[in-house]
């Protein structure tokens, strides 16, 4: 009898705390494929697309390509040993790298020698799979690789 009451109380408090934590977060973000880290949800693709198709895919999921604006976020990407598009491009103006939210690139994590705009054709940024802190490379935007979406939950 008493155990039963305790059980019910625990169930209710657990449920309440779960609901509190997830208040206002769309259900789909708790589903397969999304990972939570430092106030954002991230989606790592299992297929490969061009940079623009990747971006469109993220937007259709209510997100955008990943914007890396902290050392912690950059470190987080090392959990995924894939070549992945991030939300960074200089296709509007060569040499001026902007995030998909329009902000100018400040702190960067380019691999040594990058961005090199090889053949004058590389305007989109990828996380290269090399296990190094500075992992970014510029690539032709029409290459098909994986991508990582980000949905920010807090400003
Ligand atoms: C170069 C990169 C370039 C890539 C293109 C590599 O060998 O180091 O700068 O973006 O080839 O696939
Ligand atoms: Ca390059």
CSV table of N, CA and C and ligand atoms in Angstrom, one decimal:
chain,number,residue,atom,x,y,z
A,1,UNK,N,0.8,-1.2,0.0
A,1,UNK,CA,0.0,0.0,0.0
A,1,UNK,C,0.9,1.3,0.0
A,2,UNK,N,1.7,1.4,1.0
A,2,UNK,CA,2.6,2.6,1.1
A,2,UNK,C,3.5,2.7,-0.1
A,3,UNK,N,4.1,1.5,-0.5
A,3,UNK,CA,5.0,1.5,-1.6
A,3,UNK,C,4.3,2.0,-2.9
A,4,UNK,N,3.0,1.6,-3.0
A,4,UNK,CA,2.2,2.0,-4.2
A,4,UNK,C,2.1,3.5,-4.2
A,5,UNK,N,1.8,4.1,-3.0
A,5,UNK,CA,1.7,5.5,-3.0
A,5,UNK,C,3.0,6.2,-3.3
A,6,UNK,N,4.0,5.7,-2.8
A,6,UNK,CA,5.4,6.3,-3.1
A,6,UNK,C,5.6,6.2,-4.6
A,7,UNK,N,5.3,5.0,-5.2
A,7,UNK,CA,5.5,4.8,-6.6
A,7,UNK,C,4.7,5.9,-7.4
A,8,UNK,N,3.5,6.1,-7.1
A,8,UNK,CA,2.7,7.1,-7.8
A,8,UNK,C,3.3,8.5,-7.7
A,9,UNK,N,3.7,8.8,-6.4
A,9,UNK,CA,4.3,10.1,-6.2
A,9,UNK,C,5.5,10.3,-7.1
A,10,UNK,N,6.4,9.3,-7.1
A,10,UNK,CA,7.6,9.4,-7.9
A,10,UNK,C,7.3,9.5,-9.4
A,11,UNK,N,6.3,8.8,-9.9
A,11,UNK,CA,5.9,8.9,-11.3
A,11,UNK,C,5.5,10.3,-11.6
A,12,UNK,N,4.6,10.8,-10.7
A,12,UNK,CA,4.1,12.2,-11.0
A,12,UNK,C,5.2,13.2,-11.0
A,13,UNK,N,6.1,13.1,-10.0
A,13,UNK,CA,7.2,14.1,-10.0
A,13,UNK,C,8.2,14.0,-11.2
A,14,UNK,N,8.4,12.8,-11.6
A,14,UNK,CA,9.3,12.5,-12.7
A,14,UNK,C,8.7,13.1,-14.0
A,15,UNK,N,7.4,12.8,-14.1
A,15,UNK,CA,6.7,13.4,-15.3
A,15,UNK,C,6.7,14.9,-15.3
A,16,UNK,N,6.4,15.5,-14.2
A,16,UNK,CA,6.4,16.9,-14.1
A,16,UNK,C,7.8,17.5,-14.5
A,17,UNK,N,8.8,16.9,-13.9
A,17,UNK,CA,10.2,17.5,-14.2
A,17,UNK,C,10.5,17.3,-15.7
A,18,UNK,N,10.1,16.2,-16.3
A,18,UNK,CA,10.4,16.0,-17.7
A,18,UNK,C,9.6,17.1,-18.5
A,19,UNK,N,8.4,17.3,-18.2
A,19,UNK,CA,7.5,18.2,-18.9
A,19,UNK,C,8.1,19.6,-18.8
A,20,UNK,N,8.6,20.0,-17.6
A,20,UNK,CA,9.2,21.3,-17.4
A,20,UNK,C,10.4,21.5,-18.3
A,21,UNK,N,11.3,20.5,-18.3
A,21,UNK,CA,12.5,20.6,-19.1
A,21,UNK,C,12.2,20.7,-20.6
A,22,UNK,N,11.1,20.1,-21.0
A,22,UNK,CA,10.8,20.1,-22.5
A,22,UNK,C,9.8,21.2,-22.8
A,23,UNK,N,9.4,22.0,-21.9
A,23,UNK,CA,8.4,23.0,-22.2
A,23,UNK,C,8.7,23.8,-23.4
A,24,UNK,N,7.9,23.9,-24.4
A,24,UNK,CA,8.1,24.7,-25.6
A,24,UNK,C,9.0,24.2,-26.6
A,25,UNK,N,9.6,23.0,-26.4
A,25,UNK,CA,10.4,22.4,-27.4
A,25,UNK,C,9.6,21.4,-28.3
A,26,UNK,N,9.6,21.6,-29.6
A,26,UNK,CA,8.8,20.8,-30.5
A,26,UNK,C,9.2,19.3,-30.3
A,27,UNK,N,8.1,18.5,-30.2
A,27,UNK,CA,8.3,17.0,-30.0
A,27,UNK,C,9.3,16.4,-31.0
A,28,UNK,N,9.2,16.8,-32.2
A,28,UNK,CA,10.1,16.2,-33.2
A,28,UNK,C,11.5,16.2,-32.9
A,29,UNK,N,12.0,17.2,-32.1
A,29,UNK,CA,13.4,17.3,-31.7
A,29,UNK,C,13.9,16.3,-30.8
A,30,UNK,N,12.9,15.6,-30.1
A,30,UNK,CA,13.3,14.5,-29.2
A,30,UNK,C,13.3,13.2,-29.9
A,31,UNK,N,13.1,13.3,-31.2
A,31,UNK,CA,13.0,12.0,-32.0
A,31,UNK,C,14.4,11.7,-32.5
A,32,UNK,N,14.5,10.5,-33.1
A,32,UNK,CA,15.7,9.9,-33.6
A,32,UNK,C,16.4,10.9,-34.5
A,33,UNK,N,17.7,10.9,-34.4
A,33,UNK,CA,18.5,11.7,-35.3
A,33,UNK,C,19.0,13.1,-34.7
A,34,UNK,N,18.2,13.6,-33.7
A,34,UNK,CA,18.6,14.8,-33.1
A,34,UNK,C,19.3,14.6,-31.8
A,35,UNK,N,20.3,15.5,-31.6
A,35,UNK,CA,21.1,15.4,-30.3
A,35,UNK,C,21.1,16.8,-29.7
A,36,UNK,N,21.0,16.8,-28.4
A,36,UNK,CA,20.9,18.0,-27.6
A,36,UNK,C,22.3,18.3,-27.0
A,37,UNK,N,22.7,19.6,-27.2
A,37,UNK,CA,24.0,20.0,-26.6
A,37,UNK,C,24.0,21.5,-26.4
A,38,UNK,N,24.3,22.0,-25.2
A,38,UNK,CA,24.4,23.4,-24.9
A,38,UNK,C,23.3,24.3,-25.5
A,39,UNK,N,22.0,24.0,-25.2
A,39,UNK,CA,20.9,24.8,-25.6
A,39,UNK,C,20.6,24.7,-27.1
A,40,UNK,N,21.1,23.8,-27.8
A,40,UNK,CA,20.7,23.6,-29.2
A,40,UNK,C,20.5,22.1,-29.5
A,41,UNK,N,19.6,21.8,-30.5
A,41,UNK,CA,19.5,20.5,-31.0
A,41,UNK,C,20.3,20.4,-32.3
A,42,UNK,N,20.9,19.3,-32.6
A,42,UNK,CA,21.7,19.1,-33.8
A,42,UNK,C,21.2,17.8,-34.5
A,43,UNK,N,21.2,17.9,-35.8
A,43,UNK,CA,20.8,16.8,-36.7
A,43,UNK,C,21.9,16.5,-37.6
A,44,UNK,N,22.4,15.2,-37.5
A,44,UNK,CA,23.5,14.8,-38.4
A,44,UNK,C,23.0,13.9,-39.5
A,45,UNK,N,23.1,14.3,-40.7
A,45,UNK,CA,22.5,13.6,-41.8
A,45,UNK,C,23.1,12.2,-42.0
A,46,UNK,N,22.3,11.3,-42.5
A,46,UNK,CA,22.9,10.0,-42.9
A,46,UNK,C,23.1,9.9,-44.4
A,47,UNK,N,22.5,10.8,-45.1
A,47,UNK,CA,22.8,10.9,-46.6
A,47,UNK,C,23.7,12.1,-46.9
A,48,UNK,N,24.0,12.2,-48.2
A,48,UNK,CA,24.9,13.3,-48.7
A,48,UNK,C,24.2,14.2,-49.7
A,49,UNK,N,24.4,15.5,-49.6
A,49,UNK,CA,23.8,16.4,-50.5
A,49,UNK,C,24.7,17.6,-50.7
A,50,UNK,N,24.3,18.5,-51.7
A,50,UNK,CA,25.1,19.7,-51.9
A,50,UNK,C,24.8,20.6,-50.8
A,51,UNK,N,25.6,21.7,-50.7
A,51,UNK,CA,25.5,22.7,-49.6
A,51,UNK,C,24.1,23.3,-49.6
A,52,UNK,N,23.6,23.7,-50.8
A,52,UNK,CA,22.3,24.3,-50.8
A,52,UNK,C,21.1,23.4,-50.5
A,53,UNK,N,21.2,22.1,-51.0
A,53,UNK,CA,20.2,21.1,-50.7
A,53,UNK,C,20.3,20.8,-49.2
A,54,UNK,N,21.5,20.8,-48.6
A,54,UNK,CA,21.6,20.5,-47.2
A,54,UNK,C,20.9,21.6,-46.4
A,55,UNK,N,21.2,22.8,-46.8
A,55,UNK,CA,20.6,24.0,-46.1
A,55,UNK,C,19.1,23.9,-46.2
A,56,UNK,N,18.6,23.6,-47.4
A,56,UNK,CA,17.1,23.5,-47.6
A,56,UNK,C,16.5,22.4,-46.7
A,57,UNK,N,17.3,21.3,-46.6
A,57,UNK,CA,16.8,20.2,-45.7
A,57,UNK,C,16.7,20.6,-44.3
A,58,UNK,N,17.7,21.4,-43.8
A,58,UNK,CA,17.7,21.9,-42.4
A,58,UNK,C,16.5,22.8,-42.2
A,59,UNK,N,16.3,23.7,-43.2
A,59,UNK,CA,15.1,24.7,-43.1
A,59,UNK,C,13.8,23.9,-43.0
A,60,UNK,N,13.7,22.8,-43.8
A,60,UNK,CA,12.5,22.1,-43.8
A,60,UNK,C,12.3,21.3,-42.5
A,61,UNK,N,13.3,21.2,-41.7
A,61,UNK,CA,13.2,20.6,-40.4
A,61,UNK,C,13.1,21.7,-39.3
A,62,UNK,N,12.8,22.9,-39.7
A,62,UNK,CA,12.7,24.0,-38.7
A,62,UNK,C,14.0,24.4,-38.1
A,63,UNK,N,15.1,24.1,-38.8
A,63,UNK,CA,16.5,24.5,-38.3
A,63,UNK,C,17.3,25.2,-39.4
A,64,UNK,N,18.6,25.2,-39.3
A,64,UNK,CA,19.4,25.7,-40.3
A,64,UNK,C,20.7,24.9,-40.2
A,65,UNK,N,21.6,25.1,-41.2
A,65,UNK,CA,23.0,24.5,-41.1
A,65,UNK,C,23.6,25.1,-39.8
A,66,UNK,N,24.5,24.3,-39.3
A,66,UNK,CA,25.1,24.7,-38.0
A,66,UNK,C,26.0,25.9,-38.1
A,67,UNK,N,25.8,26.8,-37.0
A,67,UNK,CA,26.6,28.0,-36.8
A,67,UNK,C,27.5,27.7,-35.6
A,68,UNK,N,28.8,27.8,-35.8
A,68,UNK,CA,29.7,27.5,-34.8
A,68,UNK,C,30.2,28.8,-34.2
A,69,UNK,N,29.7,29.1,-32.9
A,69,UNK,CA,30.2,30.4,-32.3
A,69,UNK,C,30.7,30.2,-30.9
A,70,UNK,N,31.2,29.0,-30.6
A,70,UNK,CA,31.9,28.8,-29.4
A,70,UNK,C,32.9,27.7,-29.5
A,71,UNK,N,33.9,27.7,-28.7
A,71,UNK,CA,34.9,26.6,-28.7
A,71,UNK,C,34.2,25.2,-28.4
A,72,UNK,N,33.2,25.3,-27.5
A,72,UNK,CA,32.5,24.1,-27.1
A,72,UNK,C,31.8,23.5,-28.3
A,73,UNK,N,31.2,24.3,-29.1
A,73,UNK,CA,30.5,23.8,-30.3
A,73,UNK,C,31.5,23.2,-31.3
A,74,UNK,N,32.6,23.9,-31.4
A,74,UNK,CA,33.6,23.3,-32.3
A,74,UNK,C,34.1,21.9,-31.8
A,75,UNK,N,34.3,21.8,-30.5
A,75,UNK,CA,34.7,20.5,-30.0
A,75,UNK,C,33.6,19.5,-30.1
A,76,UNK,N,32.4,19.9,-30.0
A,76,UNK,CA,31.2,19.0,-30.2
A,76,UNK,C,31.3,18.3,-31.5
A,77,UNK,N,31.6,19.0,-32.6
A,77,UNK,CA,31.6,18.5,-33.9
A,77,UNK,C,32.6,17.3,-34.1
A,78,UNK,N,33.6,17.2,-33.2
A,78,UNK,CA,34.6,16.1,-33.3
A,78,UNK,C,34.0,14.8,-32.9
A,79,UNK,N,32.7,14.8,-32.3
A,79,UNK,CA,32.1,13.5,-32.1
A,79,UNK,C,31.6,12.8,-33.3
A,80,UNK,N,31.6,13.5,-34.4
A,80,UNK,CA,31.0,13.0,-35.7
A,80,UNK,C,32.1,12.9,-36.7
A,81,UNK,N,32.7,11.7,-36.9
A,81,UNK,CA,33.8,11.6,-37.8
A,81,UNK,C,33.3,11.5,-39.3
A,82,UNK,N,32.8,12.6,-39.7
A,82,UNK,CA,32.2,12.7,-41.1
A,82,UNK,C,32.6,14.0,-41.7
A,83,UNK,N,32.6,14.1,-43.0
A,83,UNK,CA,32.7,15.4,-43.7
A,83,UNK,C,31.3,15.9,-43.8
A,84,UNK,N,31.1,17.1,-43.2
A,84,UNK,CA,29.7,17.6,-43.0
A,84,UNK,C,29.7,19.1,-43.4
A,85,UNK,N,28.7,19.5,-44.2
A,85,UNK,CA,28.5,21.0,-44.4
A,85,UNK,C,28.2,21.7,-43.1
A,86,UNK,N,28.7,22.9,-42.9
A,86,UNK,CA,28.2,23.8,-41.9
A,86,UNK,C,27.7,25.0,-42.5
A,87,UNK,N,27.0,25.9,-41.8
A,87,UNK,CA,26.3,27.1,-42.3
A,87,UNK,C,27.2,28.3,-42.6
A,88,UNK,N,28.3,28.0,-43.3
A,88,UNK,CA,29.3,29.1,-43.6
A,88,UNK,C,29.6,29.1,-45.1
A,89,UNK,N,29.6,30.3,-45.7
A,89,UNK,CA,29.8,30.5,-47.1
A,89,UNK,C,30.4,31.8,-47.5
A,90,UNK,N,31.2,31.9,-48.5
A,90,UNK,CA,31.6,33.2,-49.0
A,90,UNK,C,31.2,33.4,-50.5
A,91,UNK,N,30.1,32.7,-50.8
A,91,UNK,CA,29.6,32.7,-52.2
A,91,UNK,C,29.1,34.1,-52.6
A,92,UNK,N,28.6,34.9,-51.7
A,92,UNK,CA,28.1,36.3,-52.0
A,92,UNK,C,29.2,37.2,-52.4
A,93,UNK,N,30.3,37.1,-51.6
A,93,UNK,CA,31.5,37.9,-51.9
A,93,UNK,C,32.7,37.1,-51.5
A,94,UNK,N,33.6,36.8,-52.6
A,94,UNK,CA,34.7,35.9,-52.3
A,94,UNK,C,35.6,36.5,-51.2
A,95,UNK,N,35.9,35.6,-50.3
A,95,UNK,CA,36.8,36.0,-49.2
A,95,UNK,C,36.1,36.6,-47.9
A,96,UNK,N,34.8,36.9,-48.1
A,96,UNK,CA,34.0,37.4,-47.0
A,96,UNK,C,33.1,36.2,-46.5
A,97,UNK,N,33.5,35.6,-45.4
A,97,UNK,CA,32.8,34.4,-44.9
A,97,UNK,C,31.7,34.8,-44.0
A,98,UNK,N,30.5,34.4,-44.3
A,98,UNK,CA,29.3,34.7,-43.5
A,98,UNK,C,28.6,33.4,-43.1
A,99,UNK,N,28.0,33.5,-41.9
A,99,UNK,CA,27.1,32.4,-41.4
A,99,UNK,C,25.7,32.5,-42.1
A,100,UNK,N,25.0,31.5,-42.1
A,100,UNK,CA,23.7,31.5,-42.7
A,100,UNK,C,22.7,32.5,-42.0
A,101,UNK,N,23.0,33.0,-40.9
A,101,UNK,CA,22.1,34.0,-40.2
A,101,UNK,C,22.6,35.4,-40.6
A,102,UNK,N,23.6,35.5,-41.5
A,102,UNK,CA,24.0,36.8,-42.1
A,102,UNK,C,25.2,37.4,-41.3
A,103,UNK,N,25.5,36.8,-40.1
A,103,UNK,CA,26.6,37.4,-39.4
A,103,UNK,C,28.0,37.1,-40.0
A,104,UNK,N,28.9,38.0,-39.8
A,104,UNK,CA,30.3,37.8,-40.3
A,104,UNK,C,31.0,36.8,-39.5
A,105,UNK,N,31.9,36.0,-40.1
A,105,UNK,CA,32.7,35.0,-39.4
A,105,UNK,C,33.7,35.8,-38.5
A,106,UNK,N,33.7,35.4,-37.2
A,106,UNK,CA,34.6,36.0,-36.2
A,106,UNK,C,35.7,35.0,-35.9
A,107,UNK,N,35.5,34.2,-34.9
A,107,UNK,CA,36.5,33.1,-34.6
A,107,UNK,C,36.3,32.0,-35.5
A,108,UNK,N,37.5,31.6,-36.2
A,108,UNK,CA,37.4,30.5,-37.1
A,108,UNK,C,38.3,29.3,-36.7
A,109,UNK,N,38.0,28.2,-37.4
A,109,UNK,CA,38.7,26.9,-37.1
A,109,UNK,C,39.2,26.2,-38.4
A,110,UNK,N,39.8,27.0,-39.2
A,110,UNK,CA,40.2,26.5,-40.5
A,110,UNK,C,41.4,25.5,-40.3
A,111,UNK,N,41.4,24.4,-41.1
A,111,UNK,CA,42.5,23.5,-41.1
A,111,UNK,C,43.7,24.3,-41.7
A,112,UNK,N,44.9,23.9,-41.4
A,112,UNK,CA,46.1,24.7,-41.9
A,112,UNK,C,46.1,24.8,-43.4
A,113,UNK,N,46.3,26.0,-44.0
A,113,UNK,CA,46.3,26.2,-45.4
A,113,UNK,C,44.9,26.5,-46.0
A,114,UNK,N,43.9,26.4,-45.2
A,114,UNK,CA,42.5,26.7,-45.6
A,114,UNK,C,42.0,28.0,-45.1
A,115,UNK,N,41.1,28.7,-45.7
A,115,UNK,CA,40.5,28.3,-46.9
A,115,UNK,C,41.4,28.7,-48.1
A,116,UNK,N,41.5,27.8,-49.1
A,116,UNK,CA,42.4,28.0,-50.2
A,116,UNK,C,41.7,28.3,-51.5
A,117,UNK,N,40.3,28.2,-51.5
A,117,UNK,CA,39.5,28.5,-52.7
A,117,UNK,C,40.2,27.8,-53.9
A,118,UNK,N,40.4,26.5,-53.8
A,118,UNK,CA,41.1,25.7,-54.8
A,118,UNK,C,40.3,25.9,-56.2
A,119,UNK,N,41.1,26.1,-57.3
A,119,UNK,CA,40.6,26.4,-58.6
A,119,UNK,C,39.6,27.5,-58.6
A,120,UNK,N,39.6,28.4,-57.6
A,120,UNK,CA,38.7,29.5,-57.5
A,120,UNK,C,37.2,29.0,-57.4
A,121,UNK,N,37.1,27.8,-56.9
A,121,UNK,CA,35.7,27.2,-56.9
A,121,UNK,C,35.2,26.7,-55.6
A,122,UNK,N,35.8,27.2,-54.5
A,122,UNK,CA,35.4,26.7,-53.2
A,122,UNK,C,34.8,27.8,-52.3
A,123,UNK,N,33.5,27.8,-52.2
A,123,UNK,CA,32.8,28.9,-51.5
A,123,UNK,C,31.9,28.4,-50.3
A,124,UNK,N,32.0,27.1,-50.0
A,124,UNK,CA,31.2,26.6,-48.9
A,124,UNK,C,32.1,25.8,-47.9
A,125,UNK,N,31.8,25.9,-46.6
A,125,UNK,CA,32.7,25.3,-45.6
A,125,UNK,C,32.1,24.0,-45.1
A,126,UNK,N,33.1,23.0,-44.9
A,126,UNK,CA,32.8,21.7,-44.4
A,126,UNK,C,33.6,21.5,-43.1
A,127,UNK,N,33.1,20.6,-42.3
A,127,UNK,CA,34.0,20.1,-41.2
A,127,UNK,C,34.6,18.9,-41.8
A,128,UNK,N,35.9,18.9,-41.9
A,128,UNK,CA,36.6,17.7,-42.4
A,128,UNK,C,36.8,16.7,-41.3
A,129,UNK,N,36.9,15.4,-41.7
A,129,UNK,CA,36.8,14.4,-40.6
A,129,UNK,C,38.1,14.2,-39.9
A,130,UNK,N,39.2,14.9,-40.4
A,130,UNK,CA,40.5,14.7,-39.7
A,130,UNK,C,40.3,15.1,-38.2
A,131,UNK,N,40.9,14.3,-37.3
A,131,UNK,CA,40.7,14.5,-35.9
A,131,UNK,C,41.6,15.6,-35.4
A,132,UNK,N,41.3,16.8,-35.8
A,132,UNK,CA,42.1,17.9,-35.3
A,132,UNK,C,41.2,19.0,-34.8
A,133,UNK,N,41.7,19.9,-34.0
A,133,UNK,CA,40.9,21.0,-33.5
A,133,UNK,C,40.4,21.9,-34.6
A,134,UNK,N,41.4,22.3,-35.5
A,134,UNK,CA,41.0,23.2,-36.6
A,134,UNK,C,40.7,22.3,-37.8
A,135,UNK,N,39.4,22.1,-38.0
A,135,UNK,CA,38.9,21.1,-38.9
A,135,UNK,C,38.2,21.6,-40.2
A,136,UNK,N,38.1,22.9,-40.3
A,136,UNK,CA,37.3,23.4,-41.4
A,136,UNK,C,38.1,23.4,-42.7
A,137,UNK,N,37.3,23.2,-43.8
A,137,UNK,CA,37.9,23.3,-45.2
A,137,UNK,C,36.9,23.9,-46.1
A,138,UNK,N,37.3,24.8,-47.0
A,138,UNK,CA,36.4,25.2,-48.0
A,138,UNK,C,36.3,24.3,-49.2
A,139,UNK,N,35.1,24.1,-49.7
A,139,UNK,CA,34.9,23.1,-50.8
A,139,UNK,C,33.9,23.6,-51.8
A,140,UNK,N,33.9,23.1,-53.0
A,140,UNK,CA,32.9,23.5,-54.0
A,140,UNK,C,31.5,23.2,-53.4
A,141,UNK,N,30.6,24.1,-53.5
A,141,UNK,CA,29.3,24.0,-52.9
A,141,UNK,C,28.5,22.9,-53.5
A,142,UNK,N,28.8,22.4,-54.7
A,142,UNK,CA,28.0,21.4,-55.4
A,142,UNK,C,28.5,20.0,-55.1
A,143,UNK,N,29.5,19.8,-54.2
A,143,UNK,CA,29.9,18.5,-53.8
A,143,UNK,C,28.8,17.9,-52.8
A,144,UNK,N,28.7,16.6,-52.9
A,144,UNK,CA,27.7,16.0,-52.0
A,144,UNK,C,28.4,15.3,-50.8
A,145,UNK,N,28.1,15.9,-49.6
A,145,UNK,CA,28.6,15.3,-48.4
A,145,UNK,C,27.5,15.3,-47.3
A,146,UNK,N,27.8,14.8,-46.1
A,146,UNK,CA,26.9,14.9,-45.0
A,146,UNK,C,26.7,16.4,-44.6
A,147,UNK,N,25.8,16.6,-43.7
A,147,UNK,CA,25.6,18.0,-43.2
A,147,UNK,C,25.1,17.9,-41.8
A,148,UNK,N,25.2,19.0,-41.1
A,148,UNK,CA,24.8,19.1,-39.7
A,148,UNK,C,23.9,20.3,-39.5
A,149,UNK,N,22.6,20.1,-39.1
A,149,UNK,CA,21.7,21.1,-38.8
A,149,UNK,C,21.7,21.5,-37.3
A,150,UNK,N,21.4,22.8,-37.1
A,150,UNK,CA,21.3,23.2,-35.7
A,150,UNK,C,19.9,24.0,-35.5
A,151,UNK,N,19.3,23.6,-34.4
A,151,UNK,CA,18.1,24.4,-34.0
A,151,UNK,C,18.4,24.9,-32.6
A,152,UNK,N,18.5,26.3,-32.5
A,152,UNK,CA,18.9,26.9,-31.2
A,152,UNK,C,17.6,27.0,-30.4
A,153,UNK,N,17.8,26.7,-29.1
A,153,UNK,CA,16.6,26.7,-28.2
A,153,UNK,C,16.7,28.0,-27.3
A,154,UNK,N,17.9,28.5,-27.1
A,154,UNK,CA,18.0,29.8,-26.3
A,154,UNK,C,18.9,30.7,-27.1
A,155,UNK,N,18.8,32.0,-26.9
A,155,UNK,CA,19.5,33.0,-27.6
A,155,UNK,C,21.1,32.9,-27.4
B,1,LIG,C1,42.6,20.3,-50.5
B,1,LIG,C2,41.4,21.2,-50.0
B,1,LIG,C3,40.4,21.1,-51.1
B,1,LIG,C4,40.0,19.6,-51.3
B,1,LIG,C5,38.9,19.5,-52.4
B,1,LIG,C6,42.2,18.9,-50.7
B,1,LIG,O1,43.3,18.2,-51.2
B,1,LIG,O2,43.6,20.3,-49.4
B,1,LIG,O3,41.8,22.5,-49.9
B,1,LIG,O4,39.2,21.8,-50.6
B,1,LIG,O5,41.1,18.9,-51.7
B,1,LIG,O6,38.5,18.2,-52.4
B,2,LIG,CA1,39.8,24.0,-49.6
